[in-house]
């Protein structure tokens, strides 16, 4: 039985920037045999739901109105990491392309839908701390 950190939006919680969720039944069904710990780093960092869309620009996270929300993203990532370590999780499944949870490809900071290679703030922190990360697009790669 694995312990898995999962983005709350993938579990169906309405916590995404626009106030909706993106429930993935395949991930929810993992709870039948595994322990799931839901997280929303953006909310943990003190951001509201709904909230202005934000994208990574280098080491910063900037909203579409030019507000620097890097501190909130960093704080949320630290809290998610704390929960991951506290629960001794085996890995994480986080929301693809997100400035917090995206892995491998994220939005490019222009708010035009363009994408670049990179990771979200939480993914970077998890990987630096030895926690493997997958997105909902990589469920076939889960170490189960």
PDB file of C-alpha atoms in Angstrom:
ATOM      1  CA  UNK A   1       0.000   0.000   0.000  1.00  0.00           C
ATOM      2  CA  UNK A   2       1.499   3.328  -1.109  1.00  0.00           C
ATOM      3  CA  UNK A   3       1.123   6.745   0.519  1.00  0.00           C
ATOM      4  CA  UNK A   4       0.531   9.342  -2.176  1.00  0.00           C
ATOM      5  CA  UNK A   5       0.299  13.144  -2.059  1.00  0.00           C
ATOM      6  CA  UNK A   6      -2.248  14.315  -4.658  1.00  0.00           C
ATOM      7  CA  UNK A   7      -3.307  17.751  -5.877  1.00  0.00           C
ATOM      8  CA  UNK A   8      -6.757  18.390  -4.390  1.00  0.00           C
ATOM      9  CA  UNK A   9      -8.122  19.577  -7.745  1.00  0.00           C
ATOM     10  CA  UNK A  10      -7.433  16.110  -9.172  1.00  0.00           C
ATOM     11  CA  UNK A  11      -9.525  14.675  -6.338  1.00  0.00           C
ATOM     12  CA  UNK A  12     -12.449  16.899  -7.364  1.00  0.00           C
ATOM     13  CA  UNK A  13     -12.010  19.793  -4.931  1.00  0.00           C
ATOM     14  CA  UNK A  14     -12.951  23.156  -6.428  1.00  0.00           C
ATOM     15  CA  UNK A  15      -9.615  24.789  -5.602  1.00  0.00           C
ATOM     16  CA  UNK A  16      -8.124  25.706  -8.982  1.00  0.00           C
ATOM     17  CA  UNK A  17      -7.480  29.359  -9.793  1.00  0.00           C
ATOM     18  CA  UNK A  18     -10.865  29.706 -11.519  1.00  0.00           C
ATOM     19  CA  UNK A  19     -12.726  28.005  -8.682  1.00  0.00           C
ATOM     20  CA  UNK A  20     -13.247  24.602 -10.256  1.00  0.00           C
ATOM     21  CA  UNK A  21     -11.733  21.162  -9.962  1.00  0.00           C
ATOM     22  CA  UNK A  22     -10.565  18.640 -12.522  1.00  0.00           C
ATOM     23  CA  UNK A  23     -11.473  15.329 -10.929  1.00  0.00           C
ATOM     24  CA  UNK A  24      -9.608  12.308 -12.248  1.00  0.00           C
ATOM     25  CA  UNK A  25     -11.531   9.135 -11.388  1.00  0.00           C
ATOM     26  CA  UNK A  26      -8.466   6.963 -11.962  1.00  0.00           C
ATOM     27  CA  UNK A  27      -6.618   8.878  -9.240  1.00  0.00           C
ATOM     28  CA  UNK A  28      -9.614   8.898  -6.878  1.00  0.00           C
ATOM     29  CA  UNK A  29      -9.882   5.128  -7.336  1.00  0.00           C
ATOM     30  CA  UNK A  30      -6.317   4.713  -6.044  1.00  0.00           C
ATOM     31  CA  UNK A  31      -7.782   5.385  -2.571  1.00  0.00           C
ATOM     32  CA  UNK A  32      -9.315   1.902  -2.625  1.00  0.00           C
ATOM     33  CA  UNK A  33      -5.858   0.354  -2.103  1.00  0.00           C
ATOM     34  CA  UNK A  34      -3.605   3.274  -1.156  1.00  0.00           C
ATOM     35  CA  UNK A  35      -3.503   6.210   1.251  1.00  0.00           C
ATOM     36  CA  UNK A  36      -4.191   9.531  -0.485  1.00  0.00           C
ATOM     37  CA  UNK A  37      -3.214  12.853   1.109  1.00  0.00           C
ATOM     38  CA  UNK A  38      -4.746  15.823  -0.697  1.00  0.00           C
ATOM     39  CA  UNK A  39      -2.914  19.148  -0.958  1.00  0.00           C
ATOM     40  CA  UNK A  40      -3.411  22.521  -2.611  1.00  0.00           C
ATOM     41  CA  UNK A  41      -0.155  24.455  -2.302  1.00  0.00           C
ATOM     42  CA  UNK A  42      -1.750  27.671  -3.593  1.00  0.00           C
ATOM     43  CA  UNK A  43      -4.373  27.609  -0.849  1.00  0.00           C
ATOM     44  CA  UNK A  44      -1.776  26.513   1.731  1.00  0.00           C
ATOM     45  CA  UNK A  45       0.228  29.599   0.749  1.00  0.00           C
ATOM     46  CA  UNK A  46      -2.713  31.876   1.524  1.00  0.00           C
ATOM     47  CA  UNK A  47      -4.104  32.507  -1.958  1.00  0.00           C
ATOM     48  CA  UNK A  48      -7.864  32.706  -2.395  1.00  0.00           C
ATOM     49  CA  UNK A  49     -10.069  30.590  -4.609  1.00  0.00           C
ATOM     50  CA  UNK A  50     -10.867  31.793  -7.158  1.00  0.00           C
ATOM     51  CA  UNK A  51      -7.661  33.774  -7.748  1.00  0.00           C
ATOM     52  CA  UNK A  52      -5.913  35.538 -10.597  1.00  0.00           C
ATOM     53  CA  UNK A  53      -4.136  33.145 -12.951  1.00  0.00           C
ATOM     54  CA  UNK A  54      -0.395  33.036 -12.271  1.00  0.00           C
ATOM     55  CA  UNK A  55       2.569  31.714 -14.210  1.00  0.00           C
ATOM     56  CA  UNK A  56       6.270  31.180 -13.494  1.00  0.00           C
ATOM     57  CA  UNK A  57       8.680  33.741 -14.850  1.00  0.00           C
ATOM     58  CA  UNK A  58      12.153  32.496 -13.946  1.00  0.00           C
ATOM     59  CA  UNK A  59      12.252  32.039 -10.172  1.00  0.00           C
ATOM     60  CA  UNK A  60       9.179  34.214  -9.641  1.00  0.00           C
ATOM     61  CA  UNK A  61       5.463  33.528  -9.921  1.00  0.00           C
ATOM     62  CA  UNK A  62       3.522  36.485 -11.281  1.00  0.00           C
ATOM     63  CA  UNK A  63      -0.258  36.926 -11.640  1.00  0.00           C
ATOM     64  CA  UNK A  64      -1.831  38.083 -14.873  1.00  0.00           C
ATOM     65  CA  UNK A  65      -2.228  41.495 -13.205  1.00  0.00           C
ATOM     66  CA  UNK A  66       1.501  41.739 -12.465  1.00  0.00           C
ATOM     67  CA  UNK A  67       1.304  40.834  -8.761  1.00  0.00           C
ATOM     68  CA  UNK A  68       4.312  38.915  -7.439  1.00  0.00           C
ATOM     69  CA  UNK A  69       2.884  35.868  -5.629  1.00  0.00           C
ATOM     70  CA  UNK A  70       6.200  34.023  -5.303  1.00  0.00           C
ATOM     71  CA  UNK A  71       6.116  34.167  -1.501  1.00  0.00           C
ATOM     72  CA  UNK A  72       2.687  32.508  -1.353  1.00  0.00           C
ATOM     73  CA  UNK A  73       3.751  29.791  -3.790  1.00  0.00           C
ATOM     74  CA  UNK A  74       6.946  29.113  -1.819  1.00  0.00           C
ATOM     75  CA  UNK A  75       5.047  29.005   1.487  1.00  0.00           C
ATOM     76  CA  UNK A  76       2.480  26.592   0.050  1.00  0.00           C
ATOM     77  CA  UNK A  77       5.202  24.355  -1.360  1.00  0.00           C
ATOM     78  CA  UNK A  78       6.911  24.223   2.048  1.00  0.00           C
ATOM     79  CA  UNK A  79       3.655  23.221   3.754  1.00  0.00           C
ATOM     80  CA  UNK A  80       2.994  20.525   1.147  1.00  0.00           C
ATOM     81  CA  UNK A  81       6.546  19.237   1.642  1.00  0.00           C
ATOM     82  CA  UNK A  82       6.024  19.190   5.420  1.00  0.00           C
ATOM     83  CA  UNK A  83       2.893  17.042   4.967  1.00  0.00           C
ATOM     84  CA  UNK A  84       4.698  14.748   2.534  1.00  0.00           C
ATOM     85  CA  UNK A  85       7.554  14.186   4.980  1.00  0.00           C
ATOM     86  CA  UNK A  86       5.249  13.877   7.999  1.00  0.00           C
ATOM     87  CA  UNK A  87       3.283  11.153   6.220  1.00  0.00           C
ATOM     88  CA  UNK A  88       6.370   9.516   4.683  1.00  0.00           C
ATOM     89  CA  UNK A  89       4.784   9.526   1.229  1.00  0.00           C
ATOM     90  CA  UNK A  90       6.107   7.302  -1.512  1.00  0.00           C
ATOM     91  CA  UNK A  91       5.427   9.771  -4.326  1.00  0.00           C
ATOM     92  CA  UNK A  92       3.172  12.597  -5.494  1.00  0.00           C
ATOM     93  CA  UNK A  93       0.636  13.026  -8.289  1.00  0.00           C
ATOM     94  CA  UNK A  94       0.334  16.733  -9.053  1.00  0.00           C
ATOM     95  CA  UNK A  95      -1.588  18.845 -11.596  1.00  0.00           C
ATOM     96  CA  UNK A  96       0.155  19.127 -14.964  1.00  0.00           C
ATOM     97  CA  UNK A  97       1.283  22.536 -16.279  1.00  0.00           C
ATOM     98  CA  UNK A  98       0.505  24.380 -13.021  1.00  0.00           C
ATOM     99  CA  UNK A  99       2.963  27.037 -11.767  1.00  0.00           C
ATOM    100  CA  UNK A 100       2.965  25.115  -8.491  1.00  0.00           C
ATOM    101  CA  UNK A 101       2.358  21.499  -9.440  1.00  0.00           C
ATOM    102  CA  UNK A 102       3.385  21.189 -13.091  1.00  0.00           C
ATOM    103  CA  UNK A 103       6.196  18.789 -13.970  1.00  0.00           C
ATOM    104  CA  UNK A 104       8.313  18.933 -17.108  1.00  0.00           C
ATOM    105  CA  UNK A 105       6.118  21.478 -18.898  1.00  0.00           C
ATOM    106  CA  UNK A 106       4.554  24.638 -17.465  1.00  0.00           C
ATOM    107  CA  UNK A 107       2.910  27.754 -18.863  1.00  0.00           C
ATOM    108  CA  UNK A 108       5.515  30.220 -20.133  1.00  0.00           C
ATOM    109  CA  UNK A 109       4.623  33.381 -18.199  1.00  0.00           C
ATOM    110  CA  UNK A 110       3.028  35.225 -21.127  1.00  0.00           C
ATOM    111  CA  UNK A 111      -0.585  34.219 -20.338  1.00  0.00           C
ATOM    112  CA  UNK A 112      -1.041  33.253 -23.998  1.00  0.00           C
ATOM    113  CA  UNK A 113      -1.286  29.493 -23.433  1.00  0.00           C
ATOM    114  CA  UNK A 114       2.335  28.985 -24.481  1.00  0.00           C
ATOM    115  CA  UNK A 115       4.347  26.368 -22.631  1.00  0.00           C
ATOM    116  CA  UNK A 116       8.011  25.875 -21.774  1.00  0.00           C
ATOM    117  CA  UNK A 117      10.115  23.160 -20.202  1.00  0.00           C
ATOM    118  CA  UNK A 118      10.155  23.489 -16.445  1.00  0.00           C
ATOM    119  CA  UNK A 119       8.583  22.580 -13.139  1.00  0.00           C
ATOM    120  CA  UNK A 120       6.198  24.249 -10.752  1.00  0.00           C
ATOM    121  CA  UNK A 121       7.433  25.537  -7.396  1.00  0.00           C
ATOM    122  CA  UNK A 122       6.128  22.556  -5.391  1.00  0.00           C
ATOM    123  CA  UNK A 123       7.485  20.024  -7.879  1.00  0.00           C
ATOM    124  CA  UNK A 124      10.950  21.601  -7.711  1.00  0.00           C
ATOM    125  CA  UNK A 125      10.885  21.406  -3.913  1.00  0.00           C
ATOM    126  CA  UNK A 126       9.615  17.808  -3.850  1.00  0.00           C
ATOM    127  CA  UNK A 127      12.240  16.648  -6.332  1.00  0.00           C
ATOM    128  CA  UNK A 128      15.029  18.411  -4.388  1.00  0.00           C
ATOM    129  CA  UNK A 129      13.858  16.473  -1.325  1.00  0.00           C
ATOM    130  CA  UNK A 130      13.779  13.089  -3.057  1.00  0.00           C
ATOM    131  CA  UNK A 131      10.009  12.794  -3.529  1.00  0.00           C
ATOM    132  CA  UNK A 132       9.160  11.409  -6.972  1.00  0.00           C
ATOM    133  CA  UNK A 133       6.465  13.379  -8.805  1.00  0.00           C
ATOM    134  CA  UNK A 134       4.046  12.336 -11.533  1.00  0.00           C
ATOM    135  CA  UNK A 135       1.199  14.221 -13.212  1.00  0.00           C
ATOM    136  CA  UNK A 136      -2.248  12.987 -14.189  1.00  0.00           C
ATOM    137  CA  UNK A 137      -0.769  12.463 -17.666  1.00  0.00           C
ATOM    138  CA  UNK A 138       1.730   9.886 -16.331  1.00  0.00           C
ATOM    139  CA  UNK A 139      -0.480   7.456 -14.452  1.00  0.00           C
ATOM    140  CA  UNK A 140       0.888   4.581 -16.525  1.00  0.00           C
ATOM    141  CA  UNK A 141       4.310   5.273 -14.950  1.00  0.00           C
ATOM    142  CA  UNK A 142       3.232   5.090 -11.287  1.00  0.00           C
ATOM    143  CA  UNK A 143       5.398   2.742  -9.188  1.00  0.00           C
ATOM    144  CA  UNK A 144       2.512   0.635  -7.929  1.00  0.00           C
TER     145      UNK A 144
END
